[in-house]
PDB file of C-alpha atoms in Angstrom:
ATOM      1  CA  MET A   1     151.929 123.802  68.076  1.00  0.00           C
ATOM      2  CA  PRO A   2     151.676 122.892  71.771  1.00  0.00           C
ATOM      3  CA  PHE A   3     148.618 121.187  73.192  1.00  0.00           C
ATOM      4  CA  TYR A   4     148.381 123.320  76.325  1.00  0.00           C
ATOM      5  CA  ASP A   5     151.425 122.349  78.440  1.00  0.00           C
ATOM      6  CA  LEU A   6     152.707 119.617  76.104  1.00  0.00           C
ATOM      7  CA  SER A   7     154.474 119.830  72.758  1.00  0.00           C
ATOM      8  CA  PRO A   8     154.283 116.192  71.647  1.00  0.00           C
ATOM      9  CA  ALA A   9     156.834 114.772  69.256  1.00  0.00           C
ATOM     10  CA  SER A  10     154.064 112.703  67.649  1.00  0.00           C
ATOM     11  CA  PRO A  11     150.889 114.273  66.214  1.00  0.00           C
ATOM     12  CA  PHE A  12     149.054 110.941  66.590  1.00  0.00           C
ATOM     13  CA  LEU A  13     146.519 110.612  69.456  1.00  0.00           C
ATOM     14  CA  LEU A  14     145.029 107.151  69.944  1.00  0.00           C
ATOM     15  CA  GLY A  15     141.848 105.936  71.606  1.00  0.00           C
ATOM     16  CA  THR A  16     141.759 102.852  73.811  1.00  0.00           C
ATOM     17  CA  ALA A  17     138.251 101.396  73.333  1.00  0.00           C
ATOM     18  CA  GLY A  18     137.189  98.242  71.512  1.00  0.00           C
ATOM     19  CA  TYR A  19     140.481  96.343  71.187  1.00  0.00           C
ATOM     20  CA  PRO A  20     140.450  92.519  71.118  1.00  0.00           C
ATOM     21  CA  SER A  21     142.563  92.319  74.291  1.00  0.00           C
ATOM     22  CA  PRO A  22     144.607  94.505  76.662  1.00  0.00           C
ATOM     23  CA  GLU A  23     147.777  92.989  75.213  1.00  0.00           C
ATOM     24  CA  ILE A  24     146.884  94.025  71.661  1.00  0.00           C
ATOM     25  CA  LEU A  25     145.923  97.484  72.912  1.00  0.00           C
ATOM     26  CA  GLN A  26     149.323  97.848  74.550  1.00  0.00           C
ATOM     27  CA  GLN A  27     151.142  96.672  71.418  1.00  0.00           C
ATOM     28  CA  ALA A  28     149.088  99.030  69.230  1.00  0.00           C
ATOM     29  CA  ILE A  29     149.901 102.005  71.457  1.00  0.00           C
ATOM     30  CA  ILE A  30     153.603 101.194  71.225  1.00  0.00           C
ATOM     31  CA  ALA A  31     153.422 100.704  67.439  1.00  0.00           C
ATOM     32  CA  SER A  32     151.607 104.020  66.989  1.00  0.00           C
ATOM     33  CA  GLY A  33     154.355 106.007  68.656  1.00  0.00           C
ATOM     34  CA  THR A  34     151.693 108.112  70.334  1.00  0.00           C
ATOM     35  CA  GLU A  35     152.362 110.158  73.444  1.00  0.00           C
ATOM     36  CA  ILE A  36     148.658 110.790  74.152  1.00  0.00           C
ATOM     37  CA  ILE A  37     145.926 108.218  74.644  1.00  0.00           C
ATOM     38  CA  THR A  38     142.250 108.947  75.248  1.00  0.00           C
ATOM     39  CA  VAL A  39     140.365 107.083  77.942  1.00  0.00           C
ATOM     40  CA  SER A  40     136.647 107.047  78.651  1.00  0.00           C
ATOM     41  CA  LEU A  41     135.627 107.056  82.291  1.00  0.00           C
ATOM     42  CA  ARG A  42     133.091 104.342  81.419  1.00  0.00           C
ATOM     43  CA  ARG A  43     135.828 102.240  79.799  1.00  0.00           C
ATOM     44  CA  GLU A  44     138.136 102.583  82.779  1.00  0.00           C
ATOM     45  CA  GLY A  45     135.353 101.757  85.192  1.00  0.00           C
ATOM     46  CA  ALA A  46     134.420  98.605  83.299  1.00  0.00           C
ATOM     47  CA  ALA A  47     137.992  97.343  83.046  1.00  0.00           C
ATOM     48  CA  GLY A  48     138.989  98.242  86.592  1.00  0.00           C
ATOM     49  CA  GLY A  49     142.485  98.141  88.060  1.00  0.00           C
ATOM     50  CA  ALA A  50     143.987  95.959  85.323  1.00  0.00           C
ATOM     51  CA  PHE A  51     143.357  98.639  82.730  1.00  0.00           C
ATOM     52  CA  ARG A  52     144.847 101.302  85.012  1.00  0.00           C
ATOM     53  CA  GLU A  53     147.964  99.185  85.533  1.00  0.00           C
ATOM     54  CA  LEU A  54     148.322  98.792  81.768  1.00  0.00           C
ATOM     55  CA  LEU A  55     148.193 102.572  81.309  1.00  0.00           C
ATOM     56  CA  GLN A  56     150.830 103.078  83.964  1.00  0.00           C
ATOM     57  CA  GLN A  57     153.225 100.808  82.085  1.00  0.00           C
ATOM     58  CA  LEU A  58     153.102 103.030  79.009  1.00  0.00           C
ATOM     59  CA  ASN A  59     155.006 106.271  78.628  1.00  0.00           C
ATOM     60  CA  THR A  60     151.937 108.212  77.529  1.00  0.00           C
ATOM     61  CA  ARG A  61     149.799 111.135  78.662  1.00  0.00           C
ATOM     62  CA  VAL A  62     146.168 110.279  79.450  1.00  0.00           C
ATOM     63  CA  LEU A  63     143.443 112.444  77.926  1.00  0.00           C
ATOM     64  CA  PRO A  64     140.188 111.398  79.641  1.00  0.00           C
ATOM     65  CA  ASN A  65     136.993 112.121  77.737  1.00  0.00           C
ATOM     66  CA  THR A  66     133.330 112.683  78.440  1.00  0.00           C
ATOM     67  CA  ALA A  67     132.146 110.168  75.834  1.00  0.00           C
ATOM     68  CA  GLY A  68     128.441 109.422  75.948  1.00  0.00           C
ATOM     69  CA  CYS A  69     127.449 112.661  77.695  1.00  0.00           C
ATOM     70  CA  HIS A  70     124.399 114.485  76.309  1.00  0.00           C
ATOM     71  CA  THR A  71     123.988 117.388  78.738  1.00  0.00           C
ATOM     72  CA  VAL A  72     126.151 120.073  80.277  1.00  0.00           C
ATOM     73  CA  LYS A  73     125.626 118.686  83.771  1.00  0.00           C
ATOM     74  CA  GLU A  74     126.554 115.178  82.681  1.00  0.00           C
ATOM     75  CA  ALA A  75     129.737 116.352  80.928  1.00  0.00           C
ATOM     76  CA  VAL A  76     130.872 118.591  83.778  1.00  0.00           C
ATOM     77  CA  THR A  77     130.261 115.884  86.389  1.00  0.00           C
ATOM     78  CA  THR A  78     132.149 113.314  84.317  1.00  0.00           C
ATOM     79  CA  ALA A  79     135.046 115.742  83.847  1.00  0.00           C
ATOM     80  CA  HIS A  80     135.375 116.262  87.588  1.00  0.00           C
ATOM     81  CA  MET A  81     135.347 112.515  88.200  1.00  0.00           C
ATOM     82  CA  ALA A  82     138.016 112.033  85.520  1.00  0.00           C
ATOM     83  CA  ARG A  83     140.229 114.728  87.048  1.00  0.00           C
ATOM     84  CA  GLU A  84     140.160 112.959  90.402  1.00  0.00           C
ATOM     85  CA  LEU A  85     140.740 109.500  88.913  1.00  0.00           C
ATOM     86  CA  PHE A  86     143.520 110.359  86.470  1.00  0.00           C
ATOM     87  CA  ASN A  87     145.011 113.347  88.301  1.00  0.00           C
ATOM     88  CA  THR A  88     145.024 115.558  85.215  1.00  0.00           C
ATOM     89  CA  ARG A  89     143.596 118.906  84.168  1.00  0.00           C
ATOM     90  CA  TRP A  90     143.165 117.659  80.611  1.00  0.00           C
ATOM     91  CA  ILE A  91     139.684 116.731  79.420  1.00  0.00           C
ATOM     92  CA  LYS A  92     138.381 115.855  75.987  1.00  0.00           C
ATOM     93  CA  LEU A  93     134.954 117.422  76.049  1.00  0.00           C
ATOM     94  CA  GLU A  94     132.135 115.686  74.211  1.00  0.00           C
ATOM     95  CA  VAL A  95     128.512 116.788  74.530  1.00  0.00           C
ATOM     96  CA  ILE A  96     126.491 114.806  72.011  1.00  0.00           C
ATOM     97  CA  ALA A  97     123.304 116.186  70.472  1.00  0.00           C
ATOM     98  CA  HIS A  98     122.268 113.660  67.824  1.00  0.00           C
ATOM     99  CA  ALA A  99     122.025 109.911  68.420  1.00  0.00           C
ATOM    100  CA  ASP A 100     122.637 108.845  64.806  1.00  0.00           C
ATOM    101  CA  THR A 101     125.445 111.195  63.760  1.00  0.00           C
ATOM    102  CA  LEU A 102     126.900 111.747  67.255  1.00  0.00           C
ATOM    103  CA  GLN A 103     127.213 115.391  66.252  1.00  0.00           C
ATOM    104  CA  PRO A 104     128.203 117.657  69.145  1.00  0.00           C
ATOM    105  CA  ASP A 105     125.653 120.021  70.667  1.00  0.00           C
ATOM    106  CA  PRO A 106     127.228 123.434  69.936  1.00  0.00           C
ATOM    107  CA  PHE A 107     125.297 125.317  72.621  1.00  0.00           C
ATOM    108  CA  ALA A 108     125.900 122.819  75.416  1.00  0.00           C
ATOM    109  CA  LEU A 109     129.501 122.349  74.267  1.00  0.00           C
ATOM    110  CA  VAL A 110     130.340 126.034  74.622  1.00  0.00           C
ATOM    111  CA  GLU A 111     128.586 126.269  77.995  1.00  0.00           C
ATOM    112  CA  ALA A 112     130.374 123.215  79.374  1.00  0.00           C
ATOM    113  CA  ALA A 113     133.712 124.433  78.000  1.00  0.00           C
ATOM    114  CA  ARG A 114     133.298 127.751  79.798  1.00  0.00           C
ATOM    115  CA  ILE A 115     132.394 126.079  83.100  1.00  0.00           C
ATOM    116  CA  LEU A 116     135.336 123.676  82.921  1.00  0.00           C
ATOM    117  CA  SER A 117     137.849 126.293  81.764  1.00  0.00           C
ATOM    118  CA  ASP A 118     136.835 128.552  84.646  1.00  0.00           C
ATOM    119  CA  ASP A 119     137.390 125.588  86.966  1.00  0.00           C
ATOM    120  CA  GLY A 120     140.974 125.076  85.794  1.00  0.00           C
ATOM    121  CA  PHE A 121     140.497 122.371  83.178  1.00  0.00           C
ATOM    122  CA  GLN A 122     142.450 122.370  79.923  1.00  0.00           C
ATOM    123  CA  VAL A 123     139.668 121.548  77.502  1.00  0.00           C
ATOM    124  CA  PHE A 124     140.007 119.631  74.222  1.00  0.00           C
ATOM    125  CA  PRO A 125     136.568 120.279  72.652  1.00  0.00           C
ATOM    126  CA  TYR A 126     135.123 117.863  70.103  1.00  0.00           C
ATOM    127  CA  THR A 127     133.399 120.182  67.651  1.00  0.00           C
ATOM    128  CA  THR A 128     132.523 120.630  63.979  1.00  0.00           C
ATOM    129  CA  GLU A 129     134.299 122.733  61.361  1.00  0.00           C
ATOM    130  CA  ASP A 130     131.941 125.660  62.053  1.00  0.00           C
ATOM    131  CA  LEU A 131     133.972 128.874  62.472  1.00  0.00           C
ATOM    132  CA  VAL A 132     131.456 130.573  64.762  1.00  0.00           C
ATOM    133  CA  ILE A 133     131.437 127.660  67.195  1.00  0.00           C
ATOM    134  CA  GLY A 134     135.213 127.651  67.077  1.00  0.00           C
ATOM    135  CA  GLU A 135     135.348 131.336  67.999  1.00  0.00           C
ATOM    136  CA  LYS A 136     132.905 130.799  70.869  1.00  0.00           C
ATOM    137  CA  LEU A 137     134.957 127.904  72.230  1.00  0.00           C
ATOM    138  CA  LEU A 138     138.117 129.997  72.195  1.00  0.00           C
ATOM    139  CA  GLU A 139     136.276 132.808  73.965  1.00  0.00           C
ATOM    140  CA  ALA A 140     135.130 130.237  76.548  1.00  0.00           C
ATOM    141  CA  GLY A 141     138.754 129.465  77.407  1.00  0.00           C
ATOM    142  CA  CYS A 142     139.748 126.636  75.057  1.00  0.00           C
ATOM    143  CA  GLN A 143     143.240 126.935  73.574  1.00  0.00           C
ATOM    144  CA  LEU A 144     142.786 124.362  70.822  1.00  0.00           C
ATOM    145  CA  LEU A 145     139.959 122.905  68.727  1.00  0.00           C
ATOM    146  CA  MET A 146     139.129 119.364  67.652  1.00  0.00           C
ATOM    147  CA  PRO A 147     136.886 119.421  64.560  1.00  0.00           C
ATOM    148  CA  TRP A 148     135.462 116.191  63.260  1.00  0.00           C
ATOM    149  CA  GLY A 149     136.371 114.781  59.876  1.00  0.00           C
ATOM    150  CA  ALA A 150     133.128 112.781  59.757  1.00  0.00           C
ATOM    151  CA  PRO A 151     130.761 111.172  62.294  1.00  0.00           C
ATOM    152  CA  ILE A 152     132.458 109.130  65.018  1.00  0.00           C
ATOM    153  CA  GLY A 153     133.314 105.605  63.918  1.00  0.00           C
ATOM    154  CA  SER A 154     132.064 106.115  60.354  1.00  0.00           C
ATOM    155  CA  GLY A 155     135.438 105.840  58.618  1.00  0.00           C
ATOM    156  CA  GLN A 156     134.291 108.322  55.968  1.00  0.00           C
ATOM    157  CA  GLY A 157     137.395 110.497  56.225  1.00  0.00           C
ATOM    158  CA  LEU A 158     137.175 114.240  55.568  1.00  0.00           C
ATOM    159  CA  ARG A 159     133.598 114.898  54.383  1.00  0.00           C
ATOM    160  CA  ASN A 160     134.040 118.677  54.150  1.00  0.00           C
ATOM    161  CA  ILE A 161     137.565 119.318  52.928  1.00  0.00           C
ATOM    162  CA  ASP A 162     136.831 122.898  51.886  1.00  0.00           C
ATOM    163  CA  GLY A 163     135.340 123.675  55.310  1.00  0.00           C
ATOM    164  CA  LEU A 164     138.324 122.177  57.106  1.00  0.00           C
ATOM    165  CA  ARG A 165     140.746 124.029  54.841  1.00  0.00           C
ATOM    166  CA  THR A 166     138.925 127.277  55.649  1.00  0.00           C
ATOM    167  CA  MET A 167     139.067 126.483  59.359  1.00  0.00           C
ATOM    168  CA  ARG A 168     142.816 125.897  59.144  1.00  0.00           C
ATOM    169  CA  ALA A 169     143.306 129.244  57.404  1.00  0.00           C
ATOM    170  CA  TRP A 170     141.016 131.117  59.814  1.00  0.00           C
ATOM    171  CA  PHE A 171     142.550 129.741  63.012  1.00  0.00           C
ATOM    172  CA  LYS A 172     146.126 129.815  61.754  1.00  0.00           C
ATOM    173  CA  ASP A 173     147.688 130.219  65.211  1.00  0.00           C
ATOM    174  CA  ILE A 174     145.426 127.741  67.042  1.00  0.00           C
ATOM    175  CA  PRO A 175     146.257 124.031  67.359  1.00  0.00           C
ATOM    176  CA  LEU A 176     143.701 122.005  65.379  1.00  0.00           C
ATOM    177  CA  ILE A 177     143.305 118.244  65.805  1.00  0.00           C
ATOM    178  CA  ILE A 178     141.068 116.183  63.533  1.00  0.00           C
ATOM    179  CA  ASP A 179     138.877 114.064  65.795  1.00  0.00           C
ATOM    180  CA  ALA A 180     136.513 111.380  64.511  1.00  0.00           C
ATOM    181  CA  GLY A 181     135.707 109.845  61.146  1.00  0.00           C
ATOM    182  CA  ILE A 182     139.193 108.862  59.998  1.00  0.00           C
ATOM    183  CA  GLY A 183     139.094 105.321  58.615  1.00  0.00           C
ATOM    184  CA  ALA A 184     142.275 104.879  56.581  1.00  0.00           C
ATOM    185  CA  PRO A 185     145.897 106.042  56.771  1.00  0.00           C
ATOM    186  CA  SER A 186     145.482 107.907  53.478  1.00  0.00           C
ATOM    187  CA  GLN A 187     142.693 110.001  55.026  1.00  0.00           C
ATOM    188  CA  ALA A 188     144.904 110.862  57.979  1.00  0.00           C
ATOM    189  CA  ALA A 189     147.739 111.847  55.644  1.00  0.00           C
ATOM    190  CA  LEU A 190     145.397 114.157  53.736  1.00  0.00           C
ATOM    191  CA  ALA A 191     144.353 115.901  56.951  1.00  0.00           C
ATOM    192  CA  MET A 192     147.970 116.509  57.868  1.00  0.00           C
ATOM    193  CA  GLU A 193     148.686 117.774  54.346  1.00  0.00           C
ATOM    194  CA  LEU A 194     146.002 120.417  54.976  1.00  0.00           C
ATOM    195  CA  GLY A 195     148.103 121.694  57.866  1.00  0.00           C
ATOM    196  CA  PHE A 196     146.329 120.183  60.862  1.00  0.00           C
ATOM    197  CA  ASP A 197     148.370 119.643  64.000  1.00  0.00           C
ATOM    198  CA  GLY A 198     147.198 116.197  64.989  1.00  0.00           C
ATOM    199  CA  ILE A 199     144.889 113.237  64.384  1.00  0.00           C
ATOM    200  CA  LEU A 200     142.822 111.491  67.049  1.00  0.00           C
ATOM    201  CA  LEU A 201     141.296 108.166  66.098  1.00  0.00           C
ATOM    202  CA  ASN A 202     140.226 104.896  67.670  1.00  0.00           C
ATOM    203  CA  THR A 203     137.932 102.629  65.653  1.00  0.00           C
ATOM    204  CA  ALA A 204     140.115 102.418  62.538  1.00  0.00           C
ATOM    205  CA  VAL A 205     142.875 100.819  64.588  1.00  0.00           C
ATOM    206  CA  ALA A 206     140.874  98.923  67.218  1.00  0.00           C
ATOM    207  CA  LYS A 207     138.621  97.191  64.668  1.00  0.00           C
ATOM    208  CA  ALA A 208     141.295  96.461  62.066  1.00  0.00           C
ATOM    209  CA  GLY A 209     142.179  92.862  61.243  1.00  0.00           C
ATOM    210  CA  ASP A 210     145.600  93.543  62.740  1.00  0.00           C
ATOM    211  CA  PRO A 211     145.371  96.556  65.081  1.00  0.00           C
ATOM    212  CA  VAL A 212     149.109  96.628  65.738  1.00  0.00           C
ATOM    213  CA  GLN A 213     150.023  96.742  62.055  1.00  0.00           C
ATOM    214  CA  MET A 214     147.295  99.335  61.421  1.00  0.00           C
ATOM    215  CA  ALA A 215     148.593 101.531  64.232  1.00  0.00           C
ATOM    216  CA  SER A 216     152.017 101.464  62.616  1.00  0.00           C
ATOM    217  CA  ALA A 217     150.507 102.289  59.208  1.00  0.00           C
ATOM    218  CA  PHE A 218     148.708 105.306  60.626  1.00  0.00           C
ATOM    219  CA  GLN A 219     151.861 106.467  62.375  1.00  0.00           C
ATOM    220  CA  GLN A 220     153.764 106.451  59.083  1.00  0.00           C
ATOM    221  CA  ALA A 221     150.946 108.107  57.117  1.00  0.00           C
ATOM    222  CA  ILE A 222     150.492 110.892  59.660  1.00  0.00           C
ATOM    223  CA  ARG A 223     154.221 111.560  59.676  1.00  0.00           C
ATOM    224  CA  ALA A 224     154.296 111.621  55.875  1.00  0.00           C
ATOM    225  CA  GLY A 225     151.404 114.094  55.694  1.00  0.00           C
ATOM    226  CA  GLN A 226     153.029 116.334  58.297  1.00  0.00           C
ATOM    227  CA  GLN A 227     156.340 116.323  56.449  1.00  0.00           C
ATOM    228  CA  ALA A 228     154.605 117.098  53.154  1.00  0.00           C
ATOM    229  CA  TRP A 229     152.881 120.136  54.688  1.00  0.00           C
ATOM    230  CA  GLN A 230     156.123 121.346  56.223  1.00  0.00           C
ATOM    231  CA  ALA A 231     158.020 120.843  52.958  1.00  0.00           C
ATOM    232  CA  GLY A 232     155.451 122.843  50.988  1.00  0.00           C
ATOM    233  CA  LEU A 233     153.074 121.140  48.583  1.00  0.00           C
ATOM    234  CA  MET A 234     152.993 122.276  44.975  1.00  0.00           C
ATOM    235  CA  GLU A 235     149.937 124.252  43.874  1.00  0.00           C
ATOM    236  CA  LYS A 236     147.361 122.617  41.641  1.00  0.00           C
ATOM    237  CA  ARG A 237     147.242 123.912  38.071  1.00  0.00           C
ATOM    238  CA  ASP A 238     144.522 123.974  35.460  1.00  0.00           C
ATOM    239  CA  MET A 239     146.888 123.034  32.636  1.00  0.00           C
ATOM    240  CA  ALA A 240     149.843 120.737  32.182  1.00  0.00           C
ATOM    241  CA  VAL A 241     153.286 122.230  32.792  1.00  0.00           C
ATOM    242  CA  ALA A 242     156.218 120.358  31.301  1.00  0.00           C
ATOM    243  CA  SER A 243     158.901 119.389  33.805  1.00  0.00           C
ATOM    244  CA  THR A 244     161.520 119.644  31.063  1.00  0.00           C
ATOM    245  CA  PRO A 245     161.846 123.142  29.484  1.00  0.00           C
ATOM    246  CA  ILE A 246     161.245 123.473  25.757  1.00  0.00           C
ATOM    247  CA  PHE A 247     164.069 125.940  25.254  1.00  0.00           C
ATOM    248  CA  GLY A 248     167.474 124.324  24.950  1.00  0.00           C
ATOM    249  CA  LEU A 249     166.249 120.997  23.593  1.00  0.00           C
ATOM    250  CA  ALA A 250     168.262 119.458  20.808  1.00  0.00           C
ATOM    251  CA  GLU A 251     166.967 119.938  17.244  1.00  0.00           C
ATOM    252  CA  PHE A 252     167.395 117.066  14.822  1.00  0.00           C
ATOM    253  CA  GLY A 253     167.486 117.611  11.090  1.00  0.00           C
ATOM    254  CA  GLN A 254     165.433 115.644   8.647  1.00  0.00           C
TER     255      GLN A 254
END
């Protein structure tokens, strides 16, 4: 499914924070095969022009985010600054409510999404798997949803598989991208096997022993999960079912 005006060939979205060096970041982006990278305004400001030059060398689309914002005003102001700096209507909207879990504030999130959508932004909202919040975000003007798998940076994977499966079934025609909590390629593959349209992650690659190799591993796992979903996974069964039919087997005399 398209992410607003882009139908990326790769369902892998990669964050750019916390890498050992700009060179390793660049190599990891290339190894991931991603077409979309997320950038925090705070990160860009700290790194300055060198970081901007690095981004320009890569054939990727920048998705700026409002990381670290806790109020509607803060998120909206940051979004406007990002639009001017990166010359894009895209914004990954984060409005954080809880310091320990980094869970999004559903009320502020919907309000900020409505303000930004009305102002011409194409909003990528970081949300939970709650169906009601999802409906409200779509009503506010969002055209896709980004539910978390687990708290940001936790590496716990998909903590509520049943809830995410229900969300996928409920919003069957809406692009859904798992954002946050993915810590291993196997977890990313599972999300894609559930029918999600993309995976956004950062820490699992940036903090790996070898970020470049890990980026490649995630790229392969995400592709494998996507292909498995498209091919059609077999249904689980309560009992064993023999792969070889009983009828037609040879009978041997005593």
